[in-house]
PDB file of C-alpha atoms in Angstrom:
ATOM      1  CA  MET A   1     115.661 109.495  71.603  1.00 23.00           C
ATOM      2  CA  GLY A   2     118.274 110.721  74.025  1.00 25.00           C
ATOM      3  CA  LEU A   3     121.493 109.342  75.428  1.00 25.00           C
ATOM      4  CA  VAL A   4     122.549 109.818  79.011  1.00 28.00           C
ATOM      5  CA  MET A   5     125.897 108.736  80.420  1.00 26.00           C
ATOM      6  CA  MET A   6     125.678 108.213  84.140  1.00 29.00           C
ATOM      7  CA  LYS A   7     127.612 106.623  86.956  1.00 29.00           C
ATOM      8  CA  PRO A   8     125.144 105.778  89.684  1.00 31.00           C
ATOM      9  CA  SER A   9     125.778 107.095  93.151  1.00 32.00           C
ATOM     10  CA  GLY A  10     124.589 106.016  96.575  1.00 33.00           C
ATOM     11  CA  PRO A  11     122.879 102.629  96.659  1.00 35.00           C
ATOM     12  CA  ALA A  12     123.496 101.958  92.970  1.00 35.00           C
ATOM     13  CA  SER A  13     127.261 102.418  93.134  1.00 34.00           C
ATOM     14  CA  THR A  14     128.008  98.687  92.925  1.00 39.00           C
ATOM     15  CA  ALA A  15     126.714  98.635  89.371  1.00 47.00           C
ATOM     16  CA  GLY A  16     129.796 100.442  88.080  1.00 56.00           C
ATOM     17  CA  THR A  17     129.708 102.762  85.092  1.00 73.00           C
ATOM     18  CA  LEU A  18     126.638 102.135  82.957  1.00 72.00           C
ATOM     19  CA  ARG A  19     125.397 103.635  79.725  1.00 80.00           C
ATOM     20  CA  THR A  20     121.686 104.361  79.880  1.00 78.00           C
ATOM     21  CA  THR A  21     119.844 104.968  76.611  1.00 80.00           C
ATOM     22  CA  ILE A  22     116.338 106.434  76.817  1.00 78.00           C
ATOM     23  CA  PHE A  23     113.841 105.718  74.064  1.00 76.00           C
ATOM     24  CA  ARG A  24     110.729 107.876  74.082  1.00 76.00           C
ATOM     25  CA  LYS A  25     107.386 106.240  73.363  1.00 70.00           C
ATOM     26  CA  GLY A  26     107.131 104.870  69.828  1.00 63.00           C
ATOM     27  CA  ARG A  27     110.866 105.060  69.102  1.00 67.00           C
ATOM     28  CA  LEU A  28     111.674 101.467  70.030  1.00 64.00           C
ATOM     29  CA  THR A  29     110.020  98.703  68.031  1.00 67.00           C
ATOM     30  CA  LEU A  30     108.491  95.592  69.535  1.00 66.00           C
ATOM     31  CA  ALA A  31     110.914  93.541  67.439  1.00 72.00           C
ATOM     32  CA  ARG A  32     113.900  95.188  69.100  1.00 71.00           C
ATOM     33  CA  VAL A  33     112.402  94.863  72.570  1.00 68.00           C
ATOM     34  CA  ASN A  34     111.805  91.167  71.912  1.00 68.00           C
ATOM     35  CA  ARG A  35     115.359  90.740  70.642  1.00 70.00           C
ATOM     36  CA  ILE A  36     116.788  92.271  73.791  1.00 68.00           C
ATOM     37  CA  ALA A  37     114.441  90.179  75.948  1.00 64.00           C
ATOM     38  CA  ARG A  38     115.643  87.029  74.175  1.00 65.00           C
ATOM     39  CA  GLU A  39     119.236  88.080  74.764  1.00 64.00           C
ATOM     40  CA  LEU A  40     118.599  88.409  78.476  1.00 62.00           C
ATOM     41  CA  ALA A  41     116.458  85.272  78.565  1.00 56.00           C
ATOM     42  CA  SER A  42     119.339  83.233  77.172  1.00 55.00           C
ATOM     43  CA  ALA A  43     121.168  83.927  80.419  1.00 51.00           C
ATOM     44  CA  ALA A  44     118.470  82.362  82.609  1.00 47.00           C
ATOM     45  CA  VAL A  45     119.881  80.212  85.388  1.00 42.00           C
ATOM     46  CA  GLU A  46     118.401  77.428  87.474  1.00 41.00           C
ATOM     47  CA  ASP A  47     117.289  79.531  90.431  1.00 43.00           C
ATOM     48  CA  GLU A  48     115.369  81.977  88.255  1.00 48.00           C
ATOM     49  CA  PRO A  49     111.655  81.568  87.406  1.00 46.00           C
ATOM     50  CA  PRO A  50     110.716  80.578  83.852  1.00 46.00           C
ATOM     51  CA  PHE A  51     112.002  83.553  81.887  1.00 45.00           C
ATOM     52  CA  LEU A  52     109.331  83.321  79.229  1.00 46.00           C
ATOM     53  CA  ILE A  53     106.605  84.167  81.754  1.00 45.00           C
ATOM     54  CA  ARG A  54     108.384  87.340  82.844  1.00 52.00           C
ATOM     55  CA  LYS A  55     109.400  88.213  79.297  1.00 53.00           C
ATOM     56  CA  ILE A  56     105.802  88.256  78.034  1.00 51.00           C
ATOM     57  CA  ASP A  57     104.623  90.327  80.985  1.00 56.00           C
ATOM     58  CA  VAL A  58     107.493  92.824  80.860  1.00 55.00           C
ATOM     59  CA  VAL A  59     107.593  93.245  77.085  1.00 62.00           C
ATOM     60  CA  GLU A  60     103.885  94.116  76.978  1.00 61.00           C
ATOM     61  CA  ARG A  61     104.453  96.846  79.530  1.00 59.00           C
ATOM     62  CA  MET A  62     107.637  98.098  77.959  1.00 63.00           C
ATOM     63  CA  ILE A  63     106.305  98.669  74.498  1.00 64.00           C
ATOM     64  CA  GLU A  64     103.420 100.799  75.846  1.00 67.00           C
ATOM     65  CA  ALA A  65     105.503 102.807  78.333  1.00 73.00           C
ATOM     66  CA  ASP A  66     106.416 106.477  77.904  1.00 81.00           C
ATOM     67  CA  ASN A  67     110.134 105.805  78.339  1.00 81.00           C
ATOM     68  CA  ILE A  68     111.967 102.578  77.582  1.00 79.00           C
ATOM     69  CA  ILE A  69     115.461 102.409  79.008  1.00 81.00           C
ATOM     70  CA  ILE A  70     118.267 100.091  77.952  1.00 81.00           C
ATOM     71  CA  VAL A  71     121.256  99.733  80.260  1.00 82.00           C
ATOM     72  CA  GLN A  72     124.591  98.607  78.844  1.00 81.00           C
ATOM     73  CA  THR A  73     127.903  97.898  80.494  1.00 78.00           C
ATOM     74  CA  GLU A  74     131.181  99.539  79.536  1.00 78.00           C
ATOM     75  CA  THR A  75     131.772  96.702  77.061  1.00 79.00           C
ATOM     76  CA  GLY A  76     128.423  97.290  75.328  1.00 77.00           C
ATOM     77  CA  ALA A  77     126.662  94.206  76.700  1.00 76.00           C
ATOM     78  CA  THR A  78     122.986  94.628  77.562  1.00 79.00           C
ATOM     79  CA  ALA A  79     122.696  94.470  81.347  1.00 79.00           C
ATOM     80  CA  ALA A  80     119.010  95.348  81.761  1.00 81.00           C
ATOM     81  CA  PHE A  81     116.067  97.237  80.408  1.00 79.00           C
ATOM     82  CA  GLY A  82     113.133  98.917  82.044  1.00 81.00           C
ATOM     83  CA  ALA A  83     109.958 100.856  81.332  1.00 83.00           C
ATOM     84  CA  PHE A  84     108.784 104.038  83.033  1.00 87.00           C
ATOM     85  CA  HIS A  85     105.746 106.242  82.710  1.00 89.00           C
ATOM     86  CA  GLU A  86     106.137 109.999  82.649  1.00 89.00           C
ATOM     87  CA  PRO A  87     106.148 111.725  86.064  1.00 92.00           C
ATOM     88  CA  GLU A  88     102.653 112.757  87.044  1.00 93.00           C
ATOM     89  CA  ILE A  89     100.843 114.309  90.000  1.00 94.00           C
ATOM     90  CA  ILE A  90      98.147 111.738  90.718  1.00 91.00           C
ATOM     91  CA  SER A  91      96.891 113.129  94.026  1.00 89.00           C
ATOM     92  CA  PRO A  92      96.090 116.862  93.957  1.00 89.00           C
ATOM     93  CA  LYS A  93      95.922 117.150  97.747  1.00 88.00           C
ATOM     94  CA  SER A  94      99.358 115.619  98.363  1.00 89.00           C
ATOM     95  CA  GLY A  95     100.913 117.189  95.253  1.00 93.00           C
ATOM     96  CA  LEU A  96     103.349 114.278  95.038  1.00 94.00           C
ATOM     97  CA  VAL A  97     105.034 113.645  91.687  1.00 95.00           C
ATOM     98  CA  THR A  98     104.879 109.924  90.937  1.00 94.00           C
ATOM     99  CA  VAL A  99     106.612 107.682  88.430  1.00 94.00           C
ATOM    100  CA  TYR A 100     105.172 104.272  87.593  1.00 93.00           C
ATOM    101  CA  VAL A 101     107.713 101.550  86.796  1.00 90.00           C
ATOM    102  CA  GLY A 102     106.075  99.279  84.265  1.00 83.00           C
ATOM    103  CA  GLY A 103     108.748  96.598  84.306  1.00 79.00           C
ATOM    104  CA  VAL A 104     112.421  95.816  84.764  1.00 79.00           C
ATOM    105  CA  LEU A 105     114.347  92.906  83.303  1.00 77.00           C
ATOM    106  CA  VAL A 106     117.940  92.295  84.440  1.00 78.00           C
ATOM    107  CA  ASP A 107     120.426  89.796  83.033  1.00 75.00           C
ATOM    108  CA  PRO A 108     120.519  87.059  85.731  1.00 71.00           C
ATOM    109  CA  ARG A 109     124.314  86.876  85.380  1.00 70.00           C
ATOM    110  CA  ARG A 110     124.474  90.481  86.587  1.00 70.00           C
ATOM    111  CA  LYS A 111     122.109  90.283  89.527  1.00 69.00           C
ATOM    112  CA  ARG A 112     123.241  91.568  92.930  1.00 67.00           C
ATOM    113  CA  ARG A 113     125.410  94.188  91.229  1.00 69.00           C
ATOM    114  CA  GLY A 114     123.149  97.160  91.890  1.00 76.00           C
ATOM    115  CA  ILE A 115     121.608  97.374  88.411  1.00 80.00           C
ATOM    116  CA  CYS A 116     118.026  97.231  89.676  1.00 81.00           C
ATOM    117  CA  ARG A 117     118.908 100.008  92.114  1.00 84.00           C
ATOM    118  CA  HIS A 118     120.446 101.944  89.221  1.00 82.00           C
ATOM    119  CA  LEU A 119     117.124 101.804  87.359  1.00 84.00           C
ATOM    120  CA  LEU A 120     115.097 102.701  90.437  1.00 88.00           C
ATOM    121  CA  ALA A 121     117.417 105.649  91.135  1.00 88.00           C
ATOM    122  CA  PHE A 122     116.943 106.751  87.522  1.00 84.00           C
ATOM    123  CA  ALA A 123     113.153 106.610  87.940  1.00 87.00           C
ATOM    124  CA  ALA A 124     113.323 108.558  91.196  1.00 91.00           C
ATOM    125  CA  GLU A 125     115.383 111.469  89.831  1.00 88.00           C
ATOM    126  CA  ASN A 126     112.357 113.719  89.219  1.00 85.00           C
ATOM    127  CA  ALA A 127     109.801 112.071  91.473  1.00 93.00           C
ATOM    128  CA  ASP A 128     108.535 112.081  95.036  1.00 96.00           C
ATOM    129  CA  VAL A 129     107.352 108.487  94.822  1.00 96.00           C
ATOM    130  CA  VAL A 130     108.188 105.497  92.624  1.00 96.00           C
ATOM    131  CA  ILE A 131     105.354 103.004  92.071  1.00 95.00           C
ATOM    132  CA  GLY A 132     105.683  99.370  91.067  1.00 92.00           C
ATOM    133  CA  PHE A 133     104.309  95.860  91.508  1.00 90.00           C
ATOM    134  CA  SER A 134     106.411  92.842  92.367  1.00 85.00           C
ATOM    135  CA  GLN A 135     106.400  89.319  93.687  1.00 81.00           C
ATOM    136  CA  ASN A 136     110.145  89.298  94.271  1.00 78.00           C
ATOM    137  CA  PRO A 137     111.459  89.654  97.846  1.00 79.00           C
ATOM    138  CA  ARG A 138     114.659  91.178  96.441  1.00 79.00           C
ATOM    139  CA  ILE A 139     112.732  94.030  94.844  1.00 83.00           C
ATOM    140  CA  LEU A 140     111.074  94.807  98.158  1.00 85.00           C
ATOM    141  CA  ALA A 141     114.528  94.772  99.782  1.00 85.00           C
ATOM    142  CA  ALA A 142     115.835  97.139  97.092  1.00 87.00           C
ATOM    143  CA  PHE A 143     112.957  99.558  97.691  1.00 91.00           C
ATOM    144  CA  ARG A 144     113.532  99.483 101.445  1.00 91.00           C
ATOM    145  CA  SER A 145     117.258 100.105 101.055  1.00 91.00           C
ATOM    146  CA  MET A 146     116.682 103.156  98.852  1.00 93.00           C
ATOM    147  CA  PHE A 147     113.391 104.761  99.835  1.00 95.00           C
ATOM    148  CA  PHE A 148     110.935 105.421 102.622  1.00 95.00           C
ATOM    149  CA  THR A 149     108.884 102.433 101.557  1.00 95.00           C
ATOM    150  CA  TRP A 150     105.243 101.465 101.733  1.00 95.00           C
ATOM    151  CA  PRO A 151     104.021  98.902 102.664  1.00 92.00           C
ATOM    152  CA  SER A 152     105.848  99.586 105.906  1.00 89.00           C
ATOM    153  CA  GLU A 153     107.027  96.928 108.290  1.00 84.00           C
ATOM    154  CA  ASP A 154     104.384  98.043 110.790  1.00 86.00           C
ATOM    155  CA  ASN A 155     101.586  97.967 108.145  1.00 85.00           C
ATOM    156  CA  ALA A 156     100.850 101.689 108.420  1.00 93.00           C
ATOM    157  CA  PRO A 157      97.854 102.330 106.135  1.00 95.00           C
ATOM    158  CA  LEU A 158      97.732 104.770 103.249  1.00 96.00           C
ATOM    159  CA  LYS A 159      95.687 107.888 103.874  1.00 95.00           C
ATOM    160  CA  PRO A 160      92.206 107.264 102.415  1.00 94.00           C
ATOM    161  CA  GLU A 161      92.270 110.171  99.943  1.00 94.00           C
ATOM    162  CA  PHE A 162      95.713 109.251  98.621  1.00 95.00           C
ATOM    163  CA  ALA A 163      94.690 105.582  98.363  1.00 95.00           C
ATOM    164  CA  ALA A 164      91.604 106.548  96.336  1.00 95.00           C
ATOM    165  CA  ASP A 165      93.648 108.778  94.018  1.00 95.00           C
ATOM    166  CA  LEU A 166      96.239 106.020  93.582  1.00 95.00           C
ATOM    167  CA  GLN A 167      93.533 103.487  92.724  1.00 95.00           C
ATOM    168  CA  GLY A 168      92.152 105.876  90.117  1.00 94.00           C
ATOM    169  CA  TYR A 169      95.586 106.405  88.589  1.00 93.00           C
ATOM    170  CA  LEU A 170      96.372 102.688  88.410  1.00 93.00           C
ATOM    171  CA  ARG A 171      92.979 102.041  86.836  1.00 92.00           C
ATOM    172  CA  SER A 172      93.639 104.776  84.238  1.00 91.00           C
ATOM    173  CA  ILE A 173      96.856 103.066  83.079  1.00 88.00           C
ATOM    174  CA  GLY A 174      95.305  99.598  83.058  1.00 85.00           C
ATOM    175  CA  ARG A 175      96.958  98.241  86.183  1.00 85.00           C
ATOM    176  CA  ALA A 176      95.567  96.389  89.182  1.00 81.00           C
ATOM    177  CA  SER A 177      93.740  98.958  91.275  1.00 84.00           C
ATOM    178  CA  SER A 178      92.404  96.760  94.061  1.00 90.00           C
ATOM    179  CA  PHE A 179      94.922  96.368  96.882  1.00 93.00           C
ATOM    180  CA  ASP A 180      95.029  96.165 100.653  1.00 91.00           C
ATOM    181  CA  THR A 181      95.661  99.725 101.840  1.00 92.00           C
ATOM    182  CA  ALA A 182      97.755  98.522 104.819  1.00 91.00           C
ATOM    183  CA  SER A 183      99.691  95.478 103.566  1.00 89.00           C
ATOM    184  CA  GLY A 184      99.880  96.408  99.871  1.00 90.00           C
ATOM    185  CA  VAL A 185      98.873  92.889  98.853  1.00 89.00           C
ATOM    186  CA  VAL A 186      97.197  92.492  95.462  1.00 88.00           C
ATOM    187  CA  THR A 187      95.490  89.117  95.237  1.00 83.00           C
ATOM    188  CA  HIS A 188      95.903  87.047  92.086  1.00 79.00           C
ATOM    189  CA  LEU A 189      98.107  89.689  90.469  1.00 79.00           C
ATOM    190  CA  TYR A 190     100.069  87.049  88.563  1.00 73.00           C
ATOM    191  CA  GLU A 191      99.103  83.737  87.033  1.00 69.00           C
ATOM    192  CA  HIS A 192     101.870  81.927  88.897  1.00 64.00           C
ATOM    193  CA  ASP A 193     104.309  82.261  91.766  1.00 64.00           C
ATOM    194  CA  LEU A 194     107.273  83.439  89.725  1.00 59.00           C
ATOM    195  CA  TYR A 195     109.796  83.124  92.531  1.00 58.00           C
ATOM    196  CA  ARG A 196     110.357  79.964  94.541  1.00 50.00           C
ATOM    197  CA  ALA A 197     111.025  81.975  97.677  1.00 50.00           C
ATOM    198  CA  ASN A 198     107.439  83.210  97.640  1.00 49.00           C
ATOM    199  CA  ALA A 199     106.321  80.269  99.741  1.00 49.00           C
ATOM    200  CA  ASN A 200     107.935  82.043 102.696  1.00 51.00           C
ATOM    201  CA  PHE A 201     107.476  85.638 101.546  1.00 55.00           C
ATOM    202  CA  HIS A 202     105.314  87.394 104.099  1.00 51.00           C
ATOM    203  CA  PRO A 203     102.671  88.732 103.578  1.00 55.00           C
ATOM    204  CA  LEU A 204     102.023  86.930 100.280  1.00 60.00           C
ATOM    205  CA  GLY A 205      99.834  83.911 100.711  1.00 59.00           C
ATOM    206  CA  THR A 206      97.609  82.865  97.826  1.00 61.00           C
ATOM    207  CA  SER A 207      99.353  81.657  94.688  1.00 68.00           C
ATOM    208  CA  GLY A 208      99.803  84.556  92.294  1.00 76.00           C
ATOM    209  CA  ASP A 209      99.604  87.298  94.923  1.00 82.00           C
ATOM    210  CA  GLY A 210     101.854  90.332  94.507  1.00 84.00           C
ATOM    211  CA  LEU A 211     102.734  93.562  96.280  1.00 88.00           C
ATOM    212  CA  LEU A 212     102.091  97.151  95.346  1.00 93.00           C
ATOM    213  CA  LEU A 213     105.270  99.043  96.252  1.00 94.00           C
ATOM    214  CA  LEU A 214     105.610 102.775  96.844  1.00 96.00           C
ATOM    215  CA  GLY A 215     109.098 104.202  97.247  1.00 96.00           C
ATOM    216  CA  PHE A 216     109.057 107.725  98.704  1.00 97.00           C
ATOM    217  CA  THR A 217     112.167 109.826  98.184  1.00 95.00           C
ATOM    218  CA  SER A 218     111.751 111.781 101.428  1.00 95.00           C
ATOM    219  CA  SER A 219     110.100 111.425 104.818  1.00 95.00           C
ATOM    220  CA  THR A 220     107.968 114.469 103.966  1.00 95.00           C
ATOM    221  CA  ALA A 221     106.564 112.728 100.881  1.00 95.00           C
ATOM    222  CA  TYR A 222     105.950 109.589 102.910  1.00 96.00           C
ATOM    223  CA  ALA A 223     104.059 111.552 105.555  1.00 94.00           C
ATOM    224  CA  ALA A 224     101.844 113.132 102.881  1.00 94.00           C
ATOM    225  CA  ALA A 225     100.545 109.718 101.802  1.00 95.00           C
ATOM    226  CA  VAL A 226     100.884 107.348 104.761  1.00 95.00           C
ATOM    227  CA  ASP A 227      99.111 107.496 108.107  1.00 92.00           C
ATOM    228  CA  GLN A 228     101.951 107.662 110.629  1.00 80.00           C
ATOM    229  CA  GLY A 229      99.777 107.520 113.695  1.00 71.00           C
ATOM    230  CA  VAL A 230     101.787 104.641 115.144  1.00 50.00           C
ATOM    231  CA  LYS A 231     105.418 105.060 114.093  1.00 48.00           C
ATOM    232  CA  GLU A 232     107.714 107.437 112.258  1.00 45.00           C
ATOM    233  CA  ALA A 233     108.839 106.507 108.765  1.00 46.00           C
ATOM    234  CA  THR A 234     111.892 104.247 108.710  1.00 45.00           C
ATOM    235  CA  ARG A 235     114.245 103.666 105.865  1.00 48.00           C
TER     236      ARG A 235
END
């Protein structure tokens, strides 16, 4: 277990000073993860989806992740926790170092304060691309504000070899590996629409659909994985 004190910079600056504790795999018990999840769940508000659904999904991913991160405020209150796999080169041709984000859970009372961006910035520190799944329009907005993001607004497709390597990697860690290589849509990824706004969230259509999100930390990394035949990468 290690302790890192960090004040986020750039897009995460609105989160203020946060204490980020990193637990390596096997050092954080399921009981403690569940306790923290219950603490955050108690803060659920009316415009949030049923917290129990997200809690079950996120806790399962957190307890199996390589790194489990707990974020606390200056007063010691739990603000969020997240799960990250170790950085890995999943596509030999591109050589890109990727980090898979298994799940993030943020206290609803602290949303819109940059904490999600804080966690994404933490994941991106030693990576060329951050990978995650979501059904939440706000997560897509966070990715697009921080990274060169795929799926792009012009639906630029992934390069076939990178897409195949990515599918193999996701399959190896037990995640959904079938996705649209232009829109990023994963059909029936979730059992429910967890966010009410999804009814108008393009390009999600069928109930339970989700998005595969790739956040590239540079335009060079983006170009190594995405076919830019139509437009340049935009941030």
